[in-house]
Short mmCIF file of C-alpha atoms in Angstrom, two decimals:
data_model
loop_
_atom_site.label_atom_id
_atom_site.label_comp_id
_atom_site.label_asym_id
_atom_site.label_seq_id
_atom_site.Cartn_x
_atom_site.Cartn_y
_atom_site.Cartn_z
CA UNK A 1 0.00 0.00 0.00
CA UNK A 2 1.60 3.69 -0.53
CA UNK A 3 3.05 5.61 2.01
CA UNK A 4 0.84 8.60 3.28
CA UNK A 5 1.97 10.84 6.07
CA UNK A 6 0.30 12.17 8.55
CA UNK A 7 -1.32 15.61 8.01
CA UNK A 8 0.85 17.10 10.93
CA UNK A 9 4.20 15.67 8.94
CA UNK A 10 4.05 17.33 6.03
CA UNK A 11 5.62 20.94 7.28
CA UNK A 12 8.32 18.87 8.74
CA UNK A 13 9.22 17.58 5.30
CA UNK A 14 8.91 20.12 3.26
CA UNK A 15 10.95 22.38 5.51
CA UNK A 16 13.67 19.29 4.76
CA UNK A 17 12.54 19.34 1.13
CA UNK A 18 13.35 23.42 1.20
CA UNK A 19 16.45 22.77 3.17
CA UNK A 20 18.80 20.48 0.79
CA UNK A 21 18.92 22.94 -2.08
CA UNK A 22 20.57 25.63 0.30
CA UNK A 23 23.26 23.34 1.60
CA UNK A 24 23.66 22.37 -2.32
CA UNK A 25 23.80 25.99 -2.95
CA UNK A 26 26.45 26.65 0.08
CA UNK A 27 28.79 23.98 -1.80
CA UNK A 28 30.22 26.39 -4.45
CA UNK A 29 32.07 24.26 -7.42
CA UNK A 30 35.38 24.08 -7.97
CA UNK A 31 37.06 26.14 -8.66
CA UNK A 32 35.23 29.43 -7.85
CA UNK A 33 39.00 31.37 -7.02
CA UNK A 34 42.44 31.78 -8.41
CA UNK A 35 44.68 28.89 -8.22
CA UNK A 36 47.81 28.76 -6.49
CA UNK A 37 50.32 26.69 -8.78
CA UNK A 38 54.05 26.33 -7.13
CA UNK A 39 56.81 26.23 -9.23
CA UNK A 40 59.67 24.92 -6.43
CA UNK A 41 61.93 26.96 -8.57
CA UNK A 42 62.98 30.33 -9.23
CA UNK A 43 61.94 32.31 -12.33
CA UNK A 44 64.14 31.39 -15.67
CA UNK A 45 65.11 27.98 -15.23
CA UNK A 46 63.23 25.04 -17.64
CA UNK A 47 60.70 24.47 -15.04
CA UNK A 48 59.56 27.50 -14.06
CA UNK A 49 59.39 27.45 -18.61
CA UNK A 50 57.10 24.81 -18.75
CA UNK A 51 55.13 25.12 -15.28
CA UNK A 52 54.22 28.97 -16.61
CA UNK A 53 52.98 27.53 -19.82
CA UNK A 54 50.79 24.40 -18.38
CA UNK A 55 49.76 27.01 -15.55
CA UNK A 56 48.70 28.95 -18.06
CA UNK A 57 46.55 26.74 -20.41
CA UNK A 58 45.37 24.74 -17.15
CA UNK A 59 43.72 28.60 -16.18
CA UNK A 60 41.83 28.74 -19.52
CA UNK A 61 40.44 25.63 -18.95
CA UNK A 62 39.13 25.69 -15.24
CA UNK A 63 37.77 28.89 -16.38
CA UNK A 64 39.77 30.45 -13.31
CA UNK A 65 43.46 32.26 -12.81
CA UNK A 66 46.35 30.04 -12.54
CA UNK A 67 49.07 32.00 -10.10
CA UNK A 68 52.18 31.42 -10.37
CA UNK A 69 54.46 31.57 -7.05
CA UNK A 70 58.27 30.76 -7.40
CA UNK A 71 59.28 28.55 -4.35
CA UNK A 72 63.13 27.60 -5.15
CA UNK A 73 65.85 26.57 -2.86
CA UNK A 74 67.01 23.38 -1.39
CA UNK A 75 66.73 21.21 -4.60
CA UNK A 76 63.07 21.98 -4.99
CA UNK A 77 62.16 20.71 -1.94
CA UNK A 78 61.37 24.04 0.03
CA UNK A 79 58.09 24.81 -2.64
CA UNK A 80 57.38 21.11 -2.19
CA UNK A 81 57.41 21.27 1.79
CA UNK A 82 55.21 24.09 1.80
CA UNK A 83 52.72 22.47 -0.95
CA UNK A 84 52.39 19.43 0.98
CA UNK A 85 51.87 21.13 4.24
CA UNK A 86 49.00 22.75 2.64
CA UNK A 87 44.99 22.20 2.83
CA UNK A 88 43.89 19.61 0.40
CA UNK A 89 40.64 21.81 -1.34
CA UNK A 90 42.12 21.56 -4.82
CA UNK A 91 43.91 25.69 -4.66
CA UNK A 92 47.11 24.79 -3.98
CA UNK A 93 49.38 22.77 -6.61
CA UNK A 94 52.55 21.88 -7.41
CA UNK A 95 55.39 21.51 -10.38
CA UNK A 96 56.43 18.42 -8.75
CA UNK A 97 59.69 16.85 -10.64
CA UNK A 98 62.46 14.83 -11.25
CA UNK A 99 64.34 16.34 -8.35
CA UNK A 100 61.84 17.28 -5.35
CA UNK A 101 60.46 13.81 -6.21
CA UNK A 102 62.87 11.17 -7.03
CA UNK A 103 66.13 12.14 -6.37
CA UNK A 104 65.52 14.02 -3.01
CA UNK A 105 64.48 10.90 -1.04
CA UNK A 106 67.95 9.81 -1.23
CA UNK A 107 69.85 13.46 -1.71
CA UNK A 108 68.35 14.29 1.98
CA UNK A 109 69.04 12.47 5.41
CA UNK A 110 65.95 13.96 6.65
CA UNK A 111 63.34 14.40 3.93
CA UNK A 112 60.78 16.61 5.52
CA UNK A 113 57.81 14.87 3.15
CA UNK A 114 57.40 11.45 1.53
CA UNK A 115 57.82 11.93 -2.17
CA UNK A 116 54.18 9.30 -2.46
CA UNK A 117 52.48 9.46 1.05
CA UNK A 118 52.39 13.23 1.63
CA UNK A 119 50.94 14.11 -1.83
CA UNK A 120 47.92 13.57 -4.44
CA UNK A 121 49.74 13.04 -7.75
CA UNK A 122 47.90 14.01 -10.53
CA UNK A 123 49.32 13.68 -14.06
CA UNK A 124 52.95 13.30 -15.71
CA UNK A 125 53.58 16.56 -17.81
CA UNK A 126 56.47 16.55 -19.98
CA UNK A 127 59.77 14.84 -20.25
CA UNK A 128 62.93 16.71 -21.58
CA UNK A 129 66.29 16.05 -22.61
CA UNK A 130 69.49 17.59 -20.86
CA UNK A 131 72.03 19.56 -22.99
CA UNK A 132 75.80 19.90 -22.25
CA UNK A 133 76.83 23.89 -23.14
CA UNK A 134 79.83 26.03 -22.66
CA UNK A 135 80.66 29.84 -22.88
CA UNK A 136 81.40 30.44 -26.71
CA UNK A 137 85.17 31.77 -25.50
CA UNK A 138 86.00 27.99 -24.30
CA UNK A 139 87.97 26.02 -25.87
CA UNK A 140 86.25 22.58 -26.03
CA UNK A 141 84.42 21.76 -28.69
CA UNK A 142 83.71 18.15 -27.96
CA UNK A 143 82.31 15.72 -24.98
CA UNK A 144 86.88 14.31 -26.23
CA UNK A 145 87.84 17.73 -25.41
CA UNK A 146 85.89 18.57 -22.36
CA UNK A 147 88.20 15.35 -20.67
CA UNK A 148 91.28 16.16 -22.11
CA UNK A 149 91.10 19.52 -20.77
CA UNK A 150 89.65 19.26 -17.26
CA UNK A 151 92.75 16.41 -17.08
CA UNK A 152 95.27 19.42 -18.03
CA UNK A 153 94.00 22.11 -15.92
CA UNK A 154 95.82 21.79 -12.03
CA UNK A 155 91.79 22.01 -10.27
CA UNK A 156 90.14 20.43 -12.70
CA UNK A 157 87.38 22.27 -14.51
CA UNK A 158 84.24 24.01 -12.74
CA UNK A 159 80.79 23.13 -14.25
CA UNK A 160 77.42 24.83 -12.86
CA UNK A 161 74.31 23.17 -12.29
CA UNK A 162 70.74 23.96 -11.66
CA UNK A 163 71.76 22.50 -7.71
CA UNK A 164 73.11 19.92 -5.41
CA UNK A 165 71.80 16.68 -6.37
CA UNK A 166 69.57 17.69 -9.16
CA UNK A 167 69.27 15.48 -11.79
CA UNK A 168 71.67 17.98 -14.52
CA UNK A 169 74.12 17.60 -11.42
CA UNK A 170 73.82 13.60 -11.11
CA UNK A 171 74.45 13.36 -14.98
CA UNK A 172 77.65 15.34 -14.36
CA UNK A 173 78.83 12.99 -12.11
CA UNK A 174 77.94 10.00 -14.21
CA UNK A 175 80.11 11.53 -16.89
CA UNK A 176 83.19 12.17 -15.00
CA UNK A 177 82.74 8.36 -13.81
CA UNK A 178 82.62 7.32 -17.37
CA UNK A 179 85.11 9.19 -18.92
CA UNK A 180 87.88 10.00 -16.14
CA UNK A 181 86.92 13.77 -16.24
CA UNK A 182 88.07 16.22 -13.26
CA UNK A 183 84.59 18.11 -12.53
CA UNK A 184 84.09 21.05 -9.87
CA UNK A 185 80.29 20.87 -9.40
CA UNK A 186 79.50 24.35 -8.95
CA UNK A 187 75.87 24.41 -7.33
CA UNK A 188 73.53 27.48 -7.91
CA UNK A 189 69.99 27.66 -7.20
CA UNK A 190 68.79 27.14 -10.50
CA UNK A 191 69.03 26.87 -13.94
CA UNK A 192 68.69 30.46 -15.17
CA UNK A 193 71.60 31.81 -12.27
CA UNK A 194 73.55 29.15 -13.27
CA UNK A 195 73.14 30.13 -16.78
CA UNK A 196 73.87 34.05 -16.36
CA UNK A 197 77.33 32.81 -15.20
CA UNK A 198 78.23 30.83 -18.07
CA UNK A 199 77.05 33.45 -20.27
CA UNK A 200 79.12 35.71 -18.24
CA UNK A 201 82.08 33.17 -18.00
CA UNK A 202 82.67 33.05 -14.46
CA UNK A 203 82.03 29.32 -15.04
CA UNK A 204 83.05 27.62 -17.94
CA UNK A 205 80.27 24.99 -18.83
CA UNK A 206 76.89 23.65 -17.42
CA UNK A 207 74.34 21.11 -17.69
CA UNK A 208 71.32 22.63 -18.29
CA UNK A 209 67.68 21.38 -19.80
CA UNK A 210 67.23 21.59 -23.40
CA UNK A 211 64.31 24.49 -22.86
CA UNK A 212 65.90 26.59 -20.67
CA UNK A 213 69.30 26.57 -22.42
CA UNK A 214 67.32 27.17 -26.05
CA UNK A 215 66.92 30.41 -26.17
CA UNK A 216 70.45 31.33 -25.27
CA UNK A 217 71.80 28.92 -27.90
CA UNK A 218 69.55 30.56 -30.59
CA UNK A 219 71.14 33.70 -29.47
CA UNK A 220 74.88 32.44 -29.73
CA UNK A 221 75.54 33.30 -25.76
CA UNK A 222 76.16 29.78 -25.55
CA UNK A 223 77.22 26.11 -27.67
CA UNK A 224 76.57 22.91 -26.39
CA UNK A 225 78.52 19.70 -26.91
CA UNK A 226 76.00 16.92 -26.37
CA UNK A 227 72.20 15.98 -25.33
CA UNK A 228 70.93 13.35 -23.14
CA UNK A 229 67.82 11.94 -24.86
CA UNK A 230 68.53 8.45 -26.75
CA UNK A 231 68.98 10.21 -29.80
CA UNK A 232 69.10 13.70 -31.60
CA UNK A 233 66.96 16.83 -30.58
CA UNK A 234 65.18 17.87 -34.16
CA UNK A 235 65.95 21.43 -32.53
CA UNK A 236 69.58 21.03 -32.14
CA UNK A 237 70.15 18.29 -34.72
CA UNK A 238 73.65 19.54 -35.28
CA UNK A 239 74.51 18.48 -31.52
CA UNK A 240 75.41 14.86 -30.73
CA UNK A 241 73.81 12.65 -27.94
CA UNK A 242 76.24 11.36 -25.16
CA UNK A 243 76.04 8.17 -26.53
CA UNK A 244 77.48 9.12 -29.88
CA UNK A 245 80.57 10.10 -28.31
CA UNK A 246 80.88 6.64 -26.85
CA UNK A 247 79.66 7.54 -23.55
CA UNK A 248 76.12 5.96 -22.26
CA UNK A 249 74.47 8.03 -20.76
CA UNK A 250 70.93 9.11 -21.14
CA UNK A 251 68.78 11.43 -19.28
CA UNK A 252 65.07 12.70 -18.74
CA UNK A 253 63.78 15.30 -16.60
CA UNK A 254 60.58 15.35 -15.92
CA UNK A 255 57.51 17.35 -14.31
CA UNK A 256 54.28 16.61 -13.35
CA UNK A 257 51.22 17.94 -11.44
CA UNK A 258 50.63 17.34 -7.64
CA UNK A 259 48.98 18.46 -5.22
CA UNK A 260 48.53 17.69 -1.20
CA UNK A 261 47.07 14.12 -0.08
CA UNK A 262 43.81 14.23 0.53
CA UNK A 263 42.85 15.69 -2.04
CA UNK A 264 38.99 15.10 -3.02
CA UNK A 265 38.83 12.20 -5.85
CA UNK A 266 36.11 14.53 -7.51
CA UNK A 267 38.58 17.36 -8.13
CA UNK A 268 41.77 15.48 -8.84
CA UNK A 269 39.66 13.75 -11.23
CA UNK A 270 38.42 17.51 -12.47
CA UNK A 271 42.29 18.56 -12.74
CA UNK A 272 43.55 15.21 -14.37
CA UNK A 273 41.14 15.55 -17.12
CA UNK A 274 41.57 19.49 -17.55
CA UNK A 275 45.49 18.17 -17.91
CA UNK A 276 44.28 15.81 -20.36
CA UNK A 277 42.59 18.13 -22.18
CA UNK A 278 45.27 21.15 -22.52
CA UNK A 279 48.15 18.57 -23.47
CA UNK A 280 45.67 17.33 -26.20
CA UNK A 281 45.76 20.54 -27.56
CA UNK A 282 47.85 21.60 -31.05
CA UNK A 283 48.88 24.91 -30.14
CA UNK A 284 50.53 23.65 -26.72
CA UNK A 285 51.89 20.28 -28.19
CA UNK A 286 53.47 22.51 -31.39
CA UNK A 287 55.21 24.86 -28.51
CA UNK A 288 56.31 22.20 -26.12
CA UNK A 289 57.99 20.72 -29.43
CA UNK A 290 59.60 24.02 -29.68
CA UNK A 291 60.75 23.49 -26.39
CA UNK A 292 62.36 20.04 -26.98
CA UNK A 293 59.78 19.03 -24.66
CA UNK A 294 57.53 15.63 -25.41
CA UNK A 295 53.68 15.95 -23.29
CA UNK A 296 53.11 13.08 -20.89
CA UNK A 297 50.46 10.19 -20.40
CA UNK A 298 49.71 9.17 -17.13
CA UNK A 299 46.93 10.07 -14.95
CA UNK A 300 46.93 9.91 -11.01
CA UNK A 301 47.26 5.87 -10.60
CA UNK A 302 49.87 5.97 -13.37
CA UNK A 303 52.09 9.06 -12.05
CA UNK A 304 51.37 8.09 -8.81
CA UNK A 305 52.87 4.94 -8.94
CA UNK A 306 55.96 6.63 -11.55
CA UNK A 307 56.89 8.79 -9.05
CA UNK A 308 57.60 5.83 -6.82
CA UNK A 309 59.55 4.07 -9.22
CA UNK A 310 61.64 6.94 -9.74
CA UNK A 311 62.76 7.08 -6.21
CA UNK A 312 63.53 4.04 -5.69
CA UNK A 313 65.52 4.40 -9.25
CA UNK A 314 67.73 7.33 -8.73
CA UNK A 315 68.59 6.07 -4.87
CA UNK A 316 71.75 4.20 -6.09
CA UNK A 317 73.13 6.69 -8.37
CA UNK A 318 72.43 9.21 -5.76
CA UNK A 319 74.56 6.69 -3.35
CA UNK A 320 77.43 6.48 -6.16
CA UNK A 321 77.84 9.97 -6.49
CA UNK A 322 78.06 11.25 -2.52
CA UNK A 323 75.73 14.15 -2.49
CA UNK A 324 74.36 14.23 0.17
CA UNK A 325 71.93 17.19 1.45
CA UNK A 326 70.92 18.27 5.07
#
């Protein structure tokens, strides 16, 4: 038989009735503000590059402002502190990458965050080779010469990097084990201050990102020797890989979208496919080719569980090379 109410229920239940549709009404969608998107870098390096120019499309497409906010310092891992420490409602992000995420876990005694645990990981961005380049005044012209000369010289030879324990500074190290080289790892904090002294000359050479050190090679302020990917950029196709100067060594960076744990399912879902979406598109695919850059393909389970196999990847060449971060 159907359900009738009594006559003195029915206020009762249509107050109820009245009720839901202003709690639905209180829930505002996300997102109704500007995002905050943390690039643990400082301005001018390849990742503060790319993170302006996802943060950028990502804004168009949540229909909301993107904000930048430089974090550098401490291999990444100071913007990455402060992201994880943050409240989980979906306006907070991160530029999480190669270095704040894999090779930090080993680089620091006392990691203040688990590179897994203490974040929501949302998609894989972009990979990107590495490029070898020198100040136009030096003399080597060749991964052959770079050796020969850093044997010669009484110190060895200085060569900058992006920072202690990054992954442009771990390739370093793997080359001087490979070839016998006498390298002065010359830490800055960052790729672009790193690069305004090679430019400058006060050091020599640097391993750099193939984005970040583009436009200076265009310009002539620089030359590189070699690249990292398994074979030849299609922007620098006059530049040799590392491995066709007899020397194995290959190299990805790579950058991806996080943001704290506990992040709602419903909105990490909301940002995975809004990252689906803007690496999809021509225009950014044609200018992350510019870049040297190649878009990624994994969504949270996927980059979730890459990021985990990247730690646990990097922790023995970490080990070989003795950095070691407090």
């Amino acid at each position: 038989m159907p359900f009738h109410p009594p006559r003195r229920a029915l206020p009762a239940l249509l107050l109820a009735g009245l009720a839901a549709p202003r709690v639905a009404r209180a829930q505002a969608p996300w997102p109704d503000r500007p995002v905050r998107f943390v690039i643990p870098y400082p301005p001018g390096g390849s990742t503060d590059v790319i993170g302006r120019l996802v943060g950028n499309a990502l804004g168009q497409e949540l229909g909301q402002p993107v904000v930048i906010e430089n974090r550098g310092g401490a291999t990444a891992t100071i913007g990455s502190l402060m992201v994880s420490q943050s409240r989980p409602d979906g306006y907070t992000l991160l530029l999480s990458n190669i270095a704040s995420h894999a090779i930090a876990a080993t680089l620091f005694r006392n990691l203040p965050y688990d590179p897994v645990r203490d974040f929501t990981h949302v998609a894989l961005l972009v990979t990107t080779p590495t490029i070898l380049v020198v100040n136009p005044a030096f003399p080597a012209h060749s991964l052959a010469d770079v050796v020969r000369l850093s044997q010669q010289a009484p110190g060895g030879l200085d060569m900058a990097s992006s920072g202690t324990g990054s992954s442009n500074h771990l390739l370093l190290v793997r080359f001087a084990e490979l070839t016998g080289a006498k390298l002065n790892h010359v830490p800055y904090r960052g790729g672009g201050p790193a690069m305004t002294d090679v430019i400058a000359g006060t050091v020599p050479m640097m391993s750099d990102t193939l984005p970040s050190a583009l436009p200076h090679l265009r310009g002539g302020a620089v030359r590189a020797l070699a690249v990292s990917g398994p074979e030849r950029s299609p922007l620098v196709p006059e530049v040799p890989t590392f491995r066709e100067a007899g020397i194995d060594l290959i190299n990805l960076p790579w950058y991806g979208l996080s943001a704290p744990a506990g992040l709602e399912p419903g909105i990490r879902d909301r940002l995975a496919s809004a990252i689906s979406k803007v690496l999809a598109a021509p225009a950014l695919r044609a200018r992350l080719a510019e870049l040297g850059s190649e878009p990624g393909d994994m969504g949270p389970a996927d980059y979730t569980r890459f990021v985990g196999e990247e730690a646990k990847r990097w922790a023995p060449v970490v080990k070989a090379s003795g950095a070691q971060a407090d």
